[in-house]
PDB file of C-alpha atoms in Angstrom:
ATOM      1  CA  UNK W 286     118.079 -11.104  45.359  1.00  0.00           C
ATOM      2  CA  UNK W 287     116.876  -8.937  48.238  1.00  0.00           C
ATOM      3  CA  UNK W 288     115.920 -11.034  51.236  1.00  0.00           C
ATOM      4  CA  UNK W 289     114.273 -10.003  54.451  1.00  0.00           C
ATOM      5  CA  UNK W 290     116.817 -10.253  57.267  1.00  0.00           C
ATOM      6  CA  UNK W 291     115.611 -12.051  60.371  1.00  0.00           C
ATOM      7  CA  UNK W 292     117.345 -11.417  63.685  1.00  0.00           C
ATOM      8  CA  UNK W 293     117.252 -14.294  66.170  1.00  0.00           C
ATOM      9  CA  UNK W 294     118.509 -13.213  69.612  1.00  0.00           C
ATOM     10  CA  UNK W 295     120.072 -16.144  71.454  1.00  0.00           C
ATOM     11  CA  UNK W 296     118.711 -16.643  74.953  1.00  0.00           C
ATOM     12  CA  UNK W 297     122.048 -18.227  75.881  1.00  0.00           C
ATOM     13  CA  UNK W 298     123.268 -14.660  76.526  1.00  0.00           C
ATOM     14  CA  UNK W 299     120.154 -13.423  78.309  1.00  0.00           C
ATOM     15  CA  UNK W 300     120.360 -11.963  81.820  1.00  0.00           C
ATOM     16  CA  UNK W 301     117.950 -14.291  83.604  1.00  0.00           C
ATOM     17  CA  UNK W 302     117.566 -11.928  86.543  1.00  0.00           C
ATOM     18  CA  UNK W 303     115.881  -9.593  84.015  1.00  0.00           C
ATOM     19  CA  UNK W 304     114.227 -12.234  81.854  1.00  0.00           C
ATOM     20  CA  UNK W 305     110.748 -10.704  81.593  1.00  0.00           C
ATOM     21  CA  UNK W 306     112.130  -7.236  80.932  1.00  0.00           C
ATOM     22  CA  UNK W 307     114.532  -8.464  78.255  1.00  0.00           C
ATOM     23  CA  UNK W 308     111.884 -10.634  76.599  1.00  0.00           C
ATOM     24  CA  UNK W 309     109.648  -7.580  76.364  1.00  0.00           C
ATOM     25  CA  UNK W 310     112.475  -5.548  74.830  1.00  0.00           C
ATOM     26  CA  UNK W 311     113.196  -8.299  72.299  1.00  0.00           C
ATOM     27  CA  UNK W 312     109.511  -8.389  71.389  1.00  0.00           C
ATOM     28  CA  UNK W 313     109.520  -4.623  70.849  1.00  0.00           C
ATOM     29  CA  UNK W 314     112.812  -4.615  68.935  1.00  0.00           C
ATOM     30  CA  UNK W 315     111.570  -6.027  65.643  1.00  0.00           C
ATOM     31  CA  UNK W 316     113.285  -9.389  66.130  1.00  0.00           C
ATOM     32  CA  UNK W 317     111.065 -12.183  64.821  1.00  0.00           C
ATOM     33  CA  UNK W 318     112.831 -15.296  66.106  1.00  0.00           C
ATOM     34  CA  UNK W 319     114.131 -16.362  69.501  1.00  0.00           C
ATOM     35  CA  UNK W 320     117.087 -18.756  69.336  1.00  0.00           C
ATOM     36  CA  UNK W 321     117.645 -21.630  71.787  1.00  0.00           C
ATOM     37  CA  UNK W 322     121.062 -23.262  71.967  1.00  0.00           C
ATOM     38  CA  UNK W 323     120.387 -26.682  73.455  1.00  0.00           C
ATOM     39  CA  UNK W 324     123.533 -28.464  74.706  1.00  0.00           C
ATOM     40  CA  UNK W 325     123.802 -31.845  76.403  1.00  0.00           C
ATOM     41  CA  UNK W 326     127.336 -31.731  77.827  1.00  0.00           C
ATOM     42  CA  UNK W 327     128.407 -34.537  75.465  1.00  0.00           C
ATOM     43  CA  UNK W 328     128.174 -33.345  71.865  1.00  0.00           C
ATOM     44  CA  UNK W 329     129.563 -30.020  73.108  1.00  0.00           C
ATOM     45  CA  UNK W 330     131.238 -29.319  76.472  1.00  0.00           C
ATOM     46  CA  UNK W 331     128.402 -27.319  77.977  1.00  0.00           C
ATOM     47  CA  UNK W 332     124.938 -27.931  79.407  1.00  0.00           C
ATOM     48  CA  UNK W 333     122.014 -25.609  78.805  1.00  0.00           C
ATOM     49  CA  UNK W 334     118.255 -25.874  78.212  1.00  0.00           C
ATOM     50  CA  UNK W 335     115.741 -28.689  78.115  1.00  0.00           C
ATOM     51  CA  UNK W 336     112.168 -28.832  76.797  1.00  0.00           C
ATOM     52  CA  UNK W 337     110.634 -27.522  80.028  1.00  0.00           C
ATOM     53  CA  UNK W 338     112.578 -24.262  79.762  1.00  0.00           C
ATOM     54  CA  UNK W 339     111.348 -23.897  76.197  1.00  0.00           C
ATOM     55  CA  UNK W 340     107.765 -24.340  77.435  1.00  0.00           C
ATOM     56  CA  UNK W 341     108.275 -21.377  79.746  1.00  0.00           C
ATOM     57  CA  UNK W 342     109.527 -19.160  76.941  1.00  0.00           C
ATOM     58  CA  UNK W 343     106.676 -20.342  74.714  1.00  0.00           C
ATOM     59  CA  UNK W 344     104.170 -19.131  77.305  1.00  0.00           C
ATOM     60  CA  UNK W 345     105.977 -15.818  77.721  1.00  0.00           C
ATOM     61  CA  UNK W 346     106.543 -14.938  74.049  1.00  0.00           C
ATOM     62  CA  UNK W 347     104.833 -15.336  70.692  1.00  0.00           C
ATOM     63  CA  UNK W 348     108.108 -15.087  68.756  1.00  0.00           C
ATOM     64  CA  UNK W 349     109.159 -17.895  66.408  1.00  0.00           C
ATOM     65  CA  UNK W 350     111.018 -20.420  68.568  1.00  0.00           C
ATOM     66  CA  UNK W 351     114.214 -21.403  66.756  1.00  0.00           C
ATOM     67  CA  UNK W 352     115.628 -24.465  68.532  1.00  0.00           C
ATOM     68  CA  UNK W 353     119.207 -25.496  67.722  1.00  0.00           C
ATOM     69  CA  UNK W 354     120.136 -28.792  69.367  1.00  0.00           C
ATOM     70  CA  UNK W 355     123.830 -29.490  69.873  1.00  0.00           C
ATOM     71  CA  UNK W 356     123.185 -32.935  71.287  1.00  0.00           C
ATOM     72  CA  UNK W 357     124.120 -36.547  70.586  1.00  0.00           C
ATOM     73  CA  UNK W 358     120.547 -37.841  70.191  1.00  0.00           C
ATOM     74  CA  UNK W 359     118.539 -35.317  68.143  1.00  0.00           C
ATOM     75  CA  UNK W 360     116.096 -37.982  66.946  1.00  0.00           C
ATOM     76  CA  UNK W 361     115.234 -39.046  70.500  1.00  0.00           C
ATOM     77  CA  UNK W 362     114.549 -35.461  71.622  1.00  0.00           C
ATOM     78  CA  UNK W 363     112.790 -34.147  68.504  1.00  0.00           C
ATOM     79  CA  UNK W 364     109.229 -34.916  69.632  1.00  0.00           C
ATOM     80  CA  UNK W 365     109.935 -33.498  73.091  1.00  0.00           C
ATOM     81  CA  UNK W 366     111.082 -30.128  71.780  1.00  0.00           C
ATOM     82  CA  UNK W 367     108.366 -29.962  69.134  1.00  0.00           C
ATOM     83  CA  UNK W 368     105.739 -30.648  71.806  1.00  0.00           C
ATOM     84  CA  UNK W 369     107.324 -27.999  74.040  1.00  0.00           C
ATOM     85  CA  UNK W 370     106.811 -25.301  71.403  1.00  0.00           C
ATOM     86  CA  UNK W 371     109.665 -25.396  68.902  1.00  0.00           C
ATOM     87  CA  UNK W 372     108.738 -23.797  65.557  1.00  0.00           C
ATOM     88  CA  UNK W 373     112.043 -24.827  64.010  1.00  0.00           C
ATOM     89  CA  UNK W 374     114.170 -27.799  65.041  1.00  0.00           C
ATOM     90  CA  UNK W 375     117.769 -27.689  63.822  1.00  0.00           C
ATOM     91  CA  UNK W 376     120.145 -30.557  64.550  1.00  0.00           C
ATOM     92  CA  UNK W 377     123.793 -31.155  63.685  1.00  0.00           C
ATOM     93  CA  UNK W 378     124.898 -33.155  60.677  1.00  0.00           C
ATOM     94  CA  UNK W 379     127.824 -34.410  62.764  1.00  0.00           C
ATOM     95  CA  UNK W 380     125.452 -35.978  65.307  1.00  0.00           C
ATOM     96  CA  UNK W 381     123.546 -38.011  62.699  1.00  0.00           C
ATOM     97  CA  UNK W 382     126.044 -39.788  60.443  1.00  0.00           C
ATOM     98  CA  UNK W 383     123.502 -42.009  58.658  1.00  0.00           C
ATOM     99  CA  UNK W 384     121.763 -40.488  55.627  1.00  0.00           C
ATOM    100  CA  UNK W 385     118.626 -42.505  56.329  1.00  0.00           C
ATOM    101  CA  UNK W 386     118.362 -41.052  59.826  1.00  0.00           C
ATOM    102  CA  UNK W 387     118.861 -37.500  58.540  1.00  0.00           C
ATOM    103  CA  UNK W 388     115.991 -38.007  56.116  1.00  0.00           C
ATOM    104  CA  UNK W 389     113.832 -39.597  58.787  1.00  0.00           C
ATOM    105  CA  UNK W 390     114.411 -36.759  61.237  1.00  0.00           C
ATOM    106  CA  UNK W 391     113.579 -34.135  58.651  1.00  0.00           C
ATOM    107  CA  UNK W 392     110.372 -36.016  57.850  1.00  0.00           C
ATOM    108  CA  UNK W 393     109.328 -36.214  61.496  1.00  0.00           C
ATOM    109  CA  UNK W 394     109.739 -32.479  61.988  1.00  0.00           C
ATOM    110  CA  UNK W 395     108.018 -31.461  58.776  1.00  0.00           C
ATOM    111  CA  UNK W 396     105.157 -33.927  59.294  1.00  0.00           C
ATOM    112  CA  UNK W 397     104.142 -31.836  62.307  1.00  0.00           C
ATOM    113  CA  UNK W 398     104.033 -28.665  60.241  1.00  0.00           C
ATOM    114  CA  UNK W 399     107.297 -27.405  61.714  1.00  0.00           C
ATOM    115  CA  UNK W 400     110.439 -26.086  60.077  1.00  0.00           C
ATOM    116  CA  UNK W 401     113.383 -28.499  59.863  1.00  0.00           C
ATOM    117  CA  UNK W 402     116.990 -27.341  60.020  1.00  0.00           C
ATOM    118  CA  UNK W 403     120.448 -28.852  59.738  1.00  0.00           C
ATOM    119  CA  UNK W 404     123.721 -27.351  60.977  1.00  0.00           C
ATOM    120  CA  UNK W 405     127.437 -27.848  60.458  1.00  0.00           C
ATOM    121  CA  UNK W 406     130.424 -27.083  62.669  1.00  0.00           C
ATOM    122  CA  UNK W 407     133.320 -24.897  61.445  1.00  0.00           C
ATOM    123  CA  UNK W 408     135.486 -27.893  60.488  1.00  0.00           C
ATOM    124  CA  UNK W 409     132.736 -29.588  58.460  1.00  0.00           C
ATOM    125  CA  UNK W 410     132.697 -28.739  54.722  1.00  0.00           C
ATOM    126  CA  UNK W 411     129.509 -27.291  53.318  1.00  0.00           C
ATOM    127  CA  UNK W 412     129.474 -29.990  50.627  1.00  0.00           C
ATOM    128  CA  UNK W 413     128.073 -32.550  53.098  1.00  0.00           C
ATOM    129  CA  UNK W 414     124.751 -30.698  52.945  1.00  0.00           C
ATOM    130  CA  UNK W 415     124.366 -30.867  49.185  1.00  0.00           C
ATOM    131  CA  UNK W 416     122.359 -34.139  49.127  1.00  0.00           C
ATOM    132  CA  UNK W 417     119.792 -32.675  51.527  1.00  0.00           C
ATOM    133  CA  UNK W 418     118.885 -29.317  49.986  1.00  0.00           C
ATOM    134  CA  UNK W 419     115.249 -30.261  49.430  1.00  0.00           C
ATOM    135  CA  UNK W 420     114.792 -31.713  52.925  1.00  0.00           C
ATOM    136  CA  UNK W 421     115.377 -28.648  55.067  1.00  0.00           C
ATOM    137  CA  UNK W 422     113.967 -25.185  55.602  1.00  0.00           C
ATOM    138  CA  UNK W 423     117.002 -23.857  57.481  1.00  0.00           C
ATOM    139  CA  UNK W 424     120.707 -24.397  56.841  1.00  0.00           C
ATOM    140  CA  UNK W 425     122.703 -23.204  59.843  1.00  0.00           C
ATOM    141  CA  UNK W 426     126.394 -22.392  59.487  1.00  0.00           C
ATOM    142  CA  UNK W 427     128.258 -22.256  62.786  1.00  0.00           C
ATOM    143  CA  UNK W 428     130.713 -19.385  62.599  1.00  0.00           C
ATOM    144  CA  UNK W 429     132.296 -20.296  65.948  1.00  0.00           C
ATOM    145  CA  UNK W 430     132.976 -23.606  67.650  1.00  0.00           C
ATOM    146  CA  UNK W 431     129.668 -24.657  69.209  1.00  0.00           C
ATOM    147  CA  UNK W 432     129.449 -24.832  72.972  1.00  0.00           C
ATOM    148  CA  UNK W 433     129.924 -21.331  74.374  1.00  0.00           C
ATOM    149  CA  UNK W 434     128.836 -17.782  73.608  1.00  0.00           C
ATOM    150  CA  UNK W 435     131.033 -14.743  73.110  1.00  0.00           C
ATOM    151  CA  UNK W 436     133.500 -16.213  70.581  1.00  0.00           C
ATOM    152  CA  UNK W 437     134.963 -14.412  67.580  1.00  0.00           C
ATOM    153  CA  UNK W 438     133.508 -14.896  64.107  1.00  0.00           C
ATOM    154  CA  UNK W 439     135.432 -17.334  61.869  1.00  0.00           C
ATOM    155  CA  UNK W 440     135.833 -15.568  58.472  1.00  0.00           C
ATOM    156  CA  UNK W 441     135.969 -18.849  56.506  1.00  0.00           C
ATOM    157  CA  UNK W 442     132.301 -19.321  57.399  1.00  0.00           C
ATOM    158  CA  UNK W 443     131.449 -16.788  54.707  1.00  0.00           C
ATOM    159  CA  UNK W 444     132.565 -19.194  51.967  1.00  0.00           C
ATOM    160  CA  UNK W 445     130.173 -21.828  53.309  1.00  0.00           C
ATOM    161  CA  UNK W 446     127.302 -19.354  53.380  1.00  0.00           C
ATOM    162  CA  UNK W 447     128.003 -18.356  49.776  1.00  0.00           C
ATOM    163  CA  UNK W 448     128.155 -21.973  48.653  1.00  0.00           C
ATOM    164  CA  UNK W 449     124.917 -23.012  50.343  1.00  0.00           C
ATOM    165  CA  UNK W 450     123.049 -19.961  49.076  1.00  0.00           C
ATOM    166  CA  UNK W 451     124.340 -20.598  45.570  1.00  0.00           C
ATOM    167  CA  UNK W 452     123.199 -24.237  45.615  1.00  0.00           C
ATOM    168  CA  UNK W 453     119.757 -23.289  46.913  1.00  0.00           C
ATOM    169  CA  UNK W 454     119.338 -20.581  44.284  1.00  0.00           C
ATOM    170  CA  UNK W 455     120.475 -22.896  41.489  1.00  0.00           C
ATOM    171  CA  UNK W 456     117.966 -25.536  42.628  1.00  0.00           C
ATOM    172  CA  UNK W 457     115.185 -22.974  43.011  1.00  0.00           C
ATOM    173  CA  UNK W 458     114.754 -23.852  46.689  1.00  0.00           C
ATOM    174  CA  UNK W 459     113.395 -21.221  49.057  1.00  0.00           C
ATOM    175  CA  UNK W 460     115.196 -21.888  52.357  1.00  0.00           C
ATOM    176  CA  UNK W 461     116.896 -19.877  55.054  1.00  0.00           C
ATOM    177  CA  UNK W 462     120.650 -19.694  55.464  1.00  0.00           C
ATOM    178  CA  UNK W 463     121.311 -18.979  59.119  1.00  0.00           C
ATOM    179  CA  UNK W 464     124.592 -18.010  60.754  1.00  0.00           C
ATOM    180  CA  UNK W 465     125.404 -18.394  64.434  1.00  0.00           C
ATOM    181  CA  UNK W 466     128.475 -17.161  66.273  1.00  0.00           C
ATOM    182  CA  UNK W 467     130.318 -13.877  66.679  1.00  0.00           C
ATOM    183  CA  UNK W 468     127.591 -11.830  65.027  1.00  0.00           C
ATOM    184  CA  UNK W 469     127.748  -8.079  65.541  1.00  0.00           C
ATOM    185  CA  UNK W 470     127.012  -5.050  63.383  1.00  0.00           C
ATOM    186  CA  UNK W 471     130.188  -5.649  61.333  1.00  0.00           C
ATOM    187  CA  UNK W 472     130.082  -9.420  60.840  1.00  0.00           C
ATOM    188  CA  UNK W 473     126.333  -9.280  60.196  1.00  0.00           C
ATOM    189  CA  UNK W 474     126.915  -7.191  57.069  1.00  0.00           C
ATOM    190  CA  UNK W 475     129.512  -9.672  55.817  1.00  0.00           C
ATOM    191  CA  UNK W 476     127.196 -12.632  56.439  1.00  0.00           C
ATOM    192  CA  UNK W 477     124.247 -10.970  54.717  1.00  0.00           C
ATOM    193  CA  UNK W 478     126.407 -10.062  51.715  1.00  0.00           C
ATOM    194  CA  UNK W 479     127.427 -13.725  51.487  1.00  0.00           C
ATOM    195  CA  UNK W 480     123.787 -14.850  51.437  1.00  0.00           C
ATOM    196  CA  UNK W 481     122.672 -15.316  55.038  1.00  0.00           C
ATOM    197  CA  UNK W 482     119.182 -14.140  55.920  1.00  0.00           C
ATOM    198  CA  UNK W 483     118.890 -15.290  59.558  1.00  0.00           C
ATOM    199  CA  UNK W 484     121.354 -13.822  62.062  1.00  0.00           C
ATOM    200  CA  UNK W 485     121.743 -15.388  65.488  1.00  0.00           C
ATOM    201  CA  UNK W 486     123.197 -12.912  67.957  1.00  0.00           C
ATOM    202  CA  UNK W 487     123.600 -13.360  71.689  1.00  0.00           C
ATOM    203  CA  UNK W 488     126.253 -11.239  73.361  1.00  0.00           C
ATOM    204  CA  UNK W 489     125.810  -8.377  70.884  1.00  0.00           C
ATOM    205  CA  UNK W 490     122.064  -8.146  71.531  1.00  0.00           C
ATOM    206  CA  UNK W 491     121.847  -8.808  75.265  1.00  0.00           C
ATOM    207  CA  UNK W 492     125.111  -7.040  76.115  1.00  0.00           C
ATOM    208  CA  UNK W 493     123.888  -3.776  74.585  1.00  0.00           C
ATOM    209  CA  UNK W 494     120.671  -1.831  74.205  1.00  0.00           C
ATOM    210  CA  UNK W 495     118.490  -4.626  72.824  1.00  0.00           C
ATOM    211  CA  UNK W 496     116.309  -2.465  70.587  1.00  0.00           C
ATOM    212  CA  UNK W 497     119.281  -0.609  69.091  1.00  0.00           C
ATOM    213  CA  UNK W 498     121.324  -3.764  68.615  1.00  0.00           C
ATOM    214  CA  UNK W 499     118.558  -5.548  66.704  1.00  0.00           C
ATOM    215  CA  UNK W 500     118.014  -2.465  64.546  1.00  0.00           C
ATOM    216  CA  UNK W 501     121.710  -2.363  63.624  1.00  0.00           C
ATOM    217  CA  UNK W 502     121.651  -6.023  62.616  1.00  0.00           C
ATOM    218  CA  UNK W 503     118.467  -5.886  60.574  1.00  0.00           C
TER     219      UNK W 503
END
């Protein structure tokens, strides 16, 4: 099945001394999503953005705000990020071990008319997501260890992408399969062939000509 490929530049790799200029270039590049890697210094060993920063980007851009929280308390912060302008709220399976809480969090996000997403780390098998196929709009496969940008793509991630896409297709569920980590013009093709339709790219986009980089990915 031919799917439209969505490029989601990650602001983690943005040059903040040129923020307005780079946001304008992203907006002109054809990218439709803007990806926020939220880290709390506990779930992953890094500290990044909070809801107030998202509010600033929301005012500056009309792109779809794709918020990926790598935090220990995704339920506690869900309302805060949704109120700040998140269009999609993706949390980690590993941070919410109780099935009831996973279902509750999905319901909270969707009840506000937003897109709900769930993500897995490289060491987590894709099979853990199988019970939740009908609860989420985005399934995010981490193709690097979460926490820092600029890492190399983990090839085994492709098997997870294939599996998730296969399960969704078999169930007749229209959902995105997103991949985050080490995405460039080469790995993007591999991920798309495996079934991904949302490509998160940070270093590749903001470390090169933004318009050209997005065009090569899409």
